[in-house]
Amino acid sequence: MAFATVQDLESRWRELTEDEAERAEVLLDDAAVYLSALVVVYAEDEQQQEALKIVSCNIVRRMMTVSDDMYGVTDATMTADIYSQRYTFAGGGGNMYITKPEKRMLGIGGTLTNIRPVIWGVHEFSAGVRHDSW
């Protein structure tokens, strides 16, 4: 089940043609599967559901703006002498991905913050004895 509807996507982007709307519906379903693999989803958490809707729409918009003929090429350089070619691709090249701000919005990624410090050289498990003084 998708986290966003085609109407959600249109309200955040633009009106879609009938063919685009059909493709968007499939991509929104795909985005839900992708996001569900990254995030523990809580149906009762309204803030998380809204974040998942926003990120789903962003993912689908990125995928739909990649040109089918150039696979996300944003810049191309060709030279005749010495035969060089250079292409710059948009991030993801038409694949699903989420950005750092989207990861923060969903509460994933970032830095480790759950590492216990060693105090006076004593670890939580030293010599097989658990120290419960933490």
mmCIF file of C-alpha atoms in Angstrom:
data_model
loop_
_atom_site.group_PDB
_atom_site.id
_atom_site.type_symbol
_atom_site.label_atom_id
_atom_site.label_comp_id
_atom_site.label_asym_id
_atom_site.label_seq_id
_atom_site.Cartn_x
_atom_site.Cartn_y
_atom_site.Cartn_z
ATOM 1 C CA MET A 1 0.000 0.000 0.000
ATOM 2 C CA ALA A 2 1.409 3.368 -1.058
ATOM 3 C CA PHE A 3 2.058 6.154 1.437
ATOM 4 C CA ALA A 4 0.875 8.767 -1.090
ATOM 5 C CA THR A 5 -1.707 9.009 -3.846
ATOM 6 C CA VAL A 6 -1.396 10.370 -7.352
ATOM 7 C CA GLN A 7 -3.393 13.388 -6.135
ATOM 8 C CA ASP A 8 -0.798 13.952 -3.382
ATOM 9 C CA LEU A 9 1.924 13.929 -6.026
ATOM 10 C CA GLU A 10 0.001 16.305 -8.297
ATOM 11 C CA SER A 11 -0.632 18.752 -5.450
ATOM 12 C CA ARG A 12 3.105 18.842 -4.705
ATOM 13 C CA TRP A 13 4.273 18.967 -8.310
ATOM 14 C CA ARG A 14 1.957 19.423 -11.307
ATOM 15 C CA GLU A 15 -1.072 17.916 -13.011
ATOM 16 C CA LEU A 16 -0.224 14.592 -14.699
ATOM 17 C CA THR A 17 -1.458 13.174 -17.967
ATOM 18 C CA GLU A 18 -3.384 9.914 -17.844
ATOM 19 C CA ASP A 19 -0.297 7.890 -18.838
ATOM 20 C CA GLU A 20 1.857 9.724 -16.302
ATOM 21 C CA ALA A 21 -0.741 9.117 -13.581
ATOM 22 C CA GLU A 22 -0.700 5.375 -14.300
ATOM 23 C CA ARG A 23 3.102 5.315 -14.103
ATOM 24 C CA ALA A 24 3.051 7.450 -10.952
ATOM 25 C CA GLU A 25 0.683 5.017 -9.238
ATOM 26 C CA VAL A 26 3.073 2.123 -9.875
ATOM 27 C CA LEU A 27 6.070 4.184 -8.748
ATOM 28 C CA LEU A 28 4.278 5.276 -5.562
ATOM 29 C CA ASP A 29 3.688 1.600 -4.733
ATOM 30 C CA ASP A 30 7.358 0.878 -5.454
ATOM 31 C CA ALA A 31 8.437 3.803 -3.265
ATOM 32 C CA ALA A 32 6.345 2.401 -0.392
ATOM 33 C CA VAL A 33 8.132 -0.942 -0.645
ATOM 34 C CA TYR A 34 11.507 0.835 -0.802
ATOM 35 C CA LEU A 35 10.755 3.015 2.228
ATOM 36 C CA SER A 36 9.280 0.128 4.220
ATOM 37 C CA ALA A 37 12.605 -1.671 3.822
ATOM 38 C CA LEU A 38 14.418 1.330 5.362
ATOM 39 C CA VAL A 39 12.038 2.454 8.098
ATOM 40 C CA VAL A 40 9.977 0.715 10.761
ATOM 41 C CA VAL A 41 6.527 2.039 9.861
ATOM 42 C CA TYR A 42 4.069 2.922 12.618
ATOM 43 C CA ALA A 43 0.572 3.358 11.147
ATOM 44 C CA GLU A 44 -0.606 5.308 14.217
ATOM 45 C CA ASP A 45 2.239 7.856 13.983
ATOM 46 C CA GLU A 46 0.665 10.700 11.977
ATOM 47 C CA GLN A 47 3.905 12.682 11.711
ATOM 48 C CA GLN A 48 5.760 9.674 10.309
ATOM 49 C CA GLN A 49 2.919 8.969 7.860
ATOM 50 C CA GLU A 50 3.091 12.562 6.602
ATOM 51 C CA ALA A 51 6.887 12.333 6.253
ATOM 52 C CA LEU A 52 6.528 9.072 4.302
ATOM 53 C CA LYS A 53 3.983 10.751 2.021
ATOM 54 C CA ILE A 54 6.324 13.689 1.332
ATOM 55 C CA VAL A 55 9.353 11.481 0.697
ATOM 56 C CA SER A 56 7.324 9.124 -1.536
ATOM 57 C CA CYS A 57 6.226 12.068 -3.670
ATOM 58 C CA ASN A 58 9.811 13.364 -3.862
ATOM 59 C CA ILE A 59 11.129 9.956 -4.944
ATOM 60 C CA VAL A 60 8.499 9.585 -7.668
ATOM 61 C CA ARG A 61 8.981 13.140 -8.889
ATOM 62 C CA ARG A 62 12.737 12.553 -9.247
ATOM 63 C CA MET A 63 12.113 9.313 -11.123
ATOM 64 C CA MET A 64 9.561 10.888 -13.453
ATOM 65 C CA THR A 65 11.749 13.885 -14.319
ATOM 66 C CA VAL A 66 14.583 11.691 -15.620
ATOM 67 C CA SER A 67 14.469 11.588 -19.389
ATOM 68 C CA ASP A 68 13.889 8.112 -20.819
ATOM 69 C CA ASP A 69 16.268 8.680 -23.716
ATOM 70 C CA MET A 70 19.285 9.946 -21.743
ATOM 71 C CA TYR A 71 18.801 8.129 -18.387
ATOM 72 C CA GLY A 72 19.263 11.214 -16.252
ATOM 73 C CA VAL A 73 22.079 12.922 -18.141
ATOM 74 C CA THR A 74 22.161 16.567 -17.077
ATOM 75 C CA ASP A 75 25.259 17.611 -19.026
ATOM 76 C CA ALA A 76 26.999 16.133 -22.065
ATOM 77 C CA THR A 77 30.289 17.153 -23.667
ATOM 78 C CA MET A 78 31.623 15.697 -26.925
ATOM 79 C CA THR A 79 34.914 16.474 -28.660
ATOM 80 C CA ALA A 80 35.827 15.364 -32.190
ATOM 81 C CA ASP A 81 39.595 15.606 -31.940
ATOM 82 C CA ILE A 82 41.006 12.872 -29.660
ATOM 83 C CA TYR A 83 37.458 11.449 -29.424
ATOM 84 C CA SER A 84 36.351 12.300 -25.909
ATOM 85 C CA GLN A 85 32.871 12.177 -24.399
ATOM 86 C CA ARG A 86 31.723 13.239 -20.958
ATOM 87 C CA TYR A 87 28.334 12.849 -19.321
ATOM 88 C CA THR A 88 27.124 14.137 -15.975
ATOM 89 C CA PHE A 89 24.230 12.193 -14.511
ATOM 90 C CA ALA A 90 21.565 13.436 -12.145
ATOM 91 C CA GLY A 91 21.808 11.816 -8.731
ATOM 92 C CA GLY A 92 20.346 8.331 -8.904
ATOM 93 C CA GLY A 93 20.087 8.140 -12.683
ATOM 94 C CA GLY A 94 16.401 7.223 -12.510
ATOM 95 C CA ASN A 95 16.785 4.905 -9.528
ATOM 96 C CA MET A 96 15.036 5.306 -6.188
ATOM 97 C CA TYR A 97 17.052 7.139 -3.574
ATOM 98 C CA ILE A 98 16.447 9.458 -0.669
ATOM 99 C CA THR A 99 18.404 12.570 0.156
ATOM 100 C CA LYS A 100 20.101 13.428 3.449
ATOM 101 C CA PRO A 101 17.321 15.850 4.484
ATOM 102 C CA GLU A 102 14.742 13.143 3.713
ATOM 103 C CA LYS A 103 16.696 10.656 5.826
ATOM 104 C CA ARG A 104 16.669 13.141 8.699
ATOM 105 C CA MET A 105 12.933 13.637 8.215
ATOM 106 C CA LEU A 106 12.418 9.871 8.489
ATOM 107 C CA GLY A 107 14.832 9.513 11.415
ATOM 108 C CA ILE A 108 17.347 7.303 9.625
ATOM 109 C CA GLY A 109 21.020 7.694 8.790
ATOM 110 C CA GLY A 110 23.140 10.242 10.574
ATOM 111 C CA THR A 111 25.747 9.531 13.201
ATOM 112 C CA LEU A 112 25.947 7.008 16.008
ATOM 113 C CA THR A 113 24.731 8.359 19.336
ATOM 114 C CA ASN A 114 24.220 5.167 21.359
ATOM 115 C CA ILE A 115 27.827 4.348 22.221
ATOM 116 C CA ARG A 116 28.494 4.076 25.951
ATOM 117 C CA PRO A 117 31.717 5.672 27.081
ATOM 118 C CA VAL A 118 34.361 3.773 29.011
ATOM 119 C CA ILE A 119 34.417 5.287 32.487
ATOM 120 C CA TRP A 120 37.509 4.720 34.628
ATOM 121 C CA GLY A 121 38.598 1.990 32.225
ATOM 122 C CA VAL A 122 35.572 -0.196 33.034
ATOM 123 C CA HIS A 123 33.529 -1.666 30.189
ATOM 124 C CA GLU A 124 29.987 -2.932 30.547
ATOM 125 C CA PHE A 125 31.256 -6.497 30.208
ATOM 126 C CA SER A 126 34.642 -6.978 31.808
ATOM 127 C CA ALA A 127 35.920 -10.335 32.985
ATOM 128 C CA GLY A 128 32.523 -11.867 32.177
ATOM 129 C CA VAL A 129 30.768 -9.825 34.892
ATOM 130 C CA ARG A 130 28.062 -7.373 33.939
ATOM 131 C CA HIS A 131 28.362 -4.053 35.702
ATOM 132 C CA ASP A 132 24.872 -2.740 36.422
ATOM 133 C CA SER A 133 26.054 0.548 37.835
ATOM 134 C CA TRP A 134 25.377 2.304 34.543
#
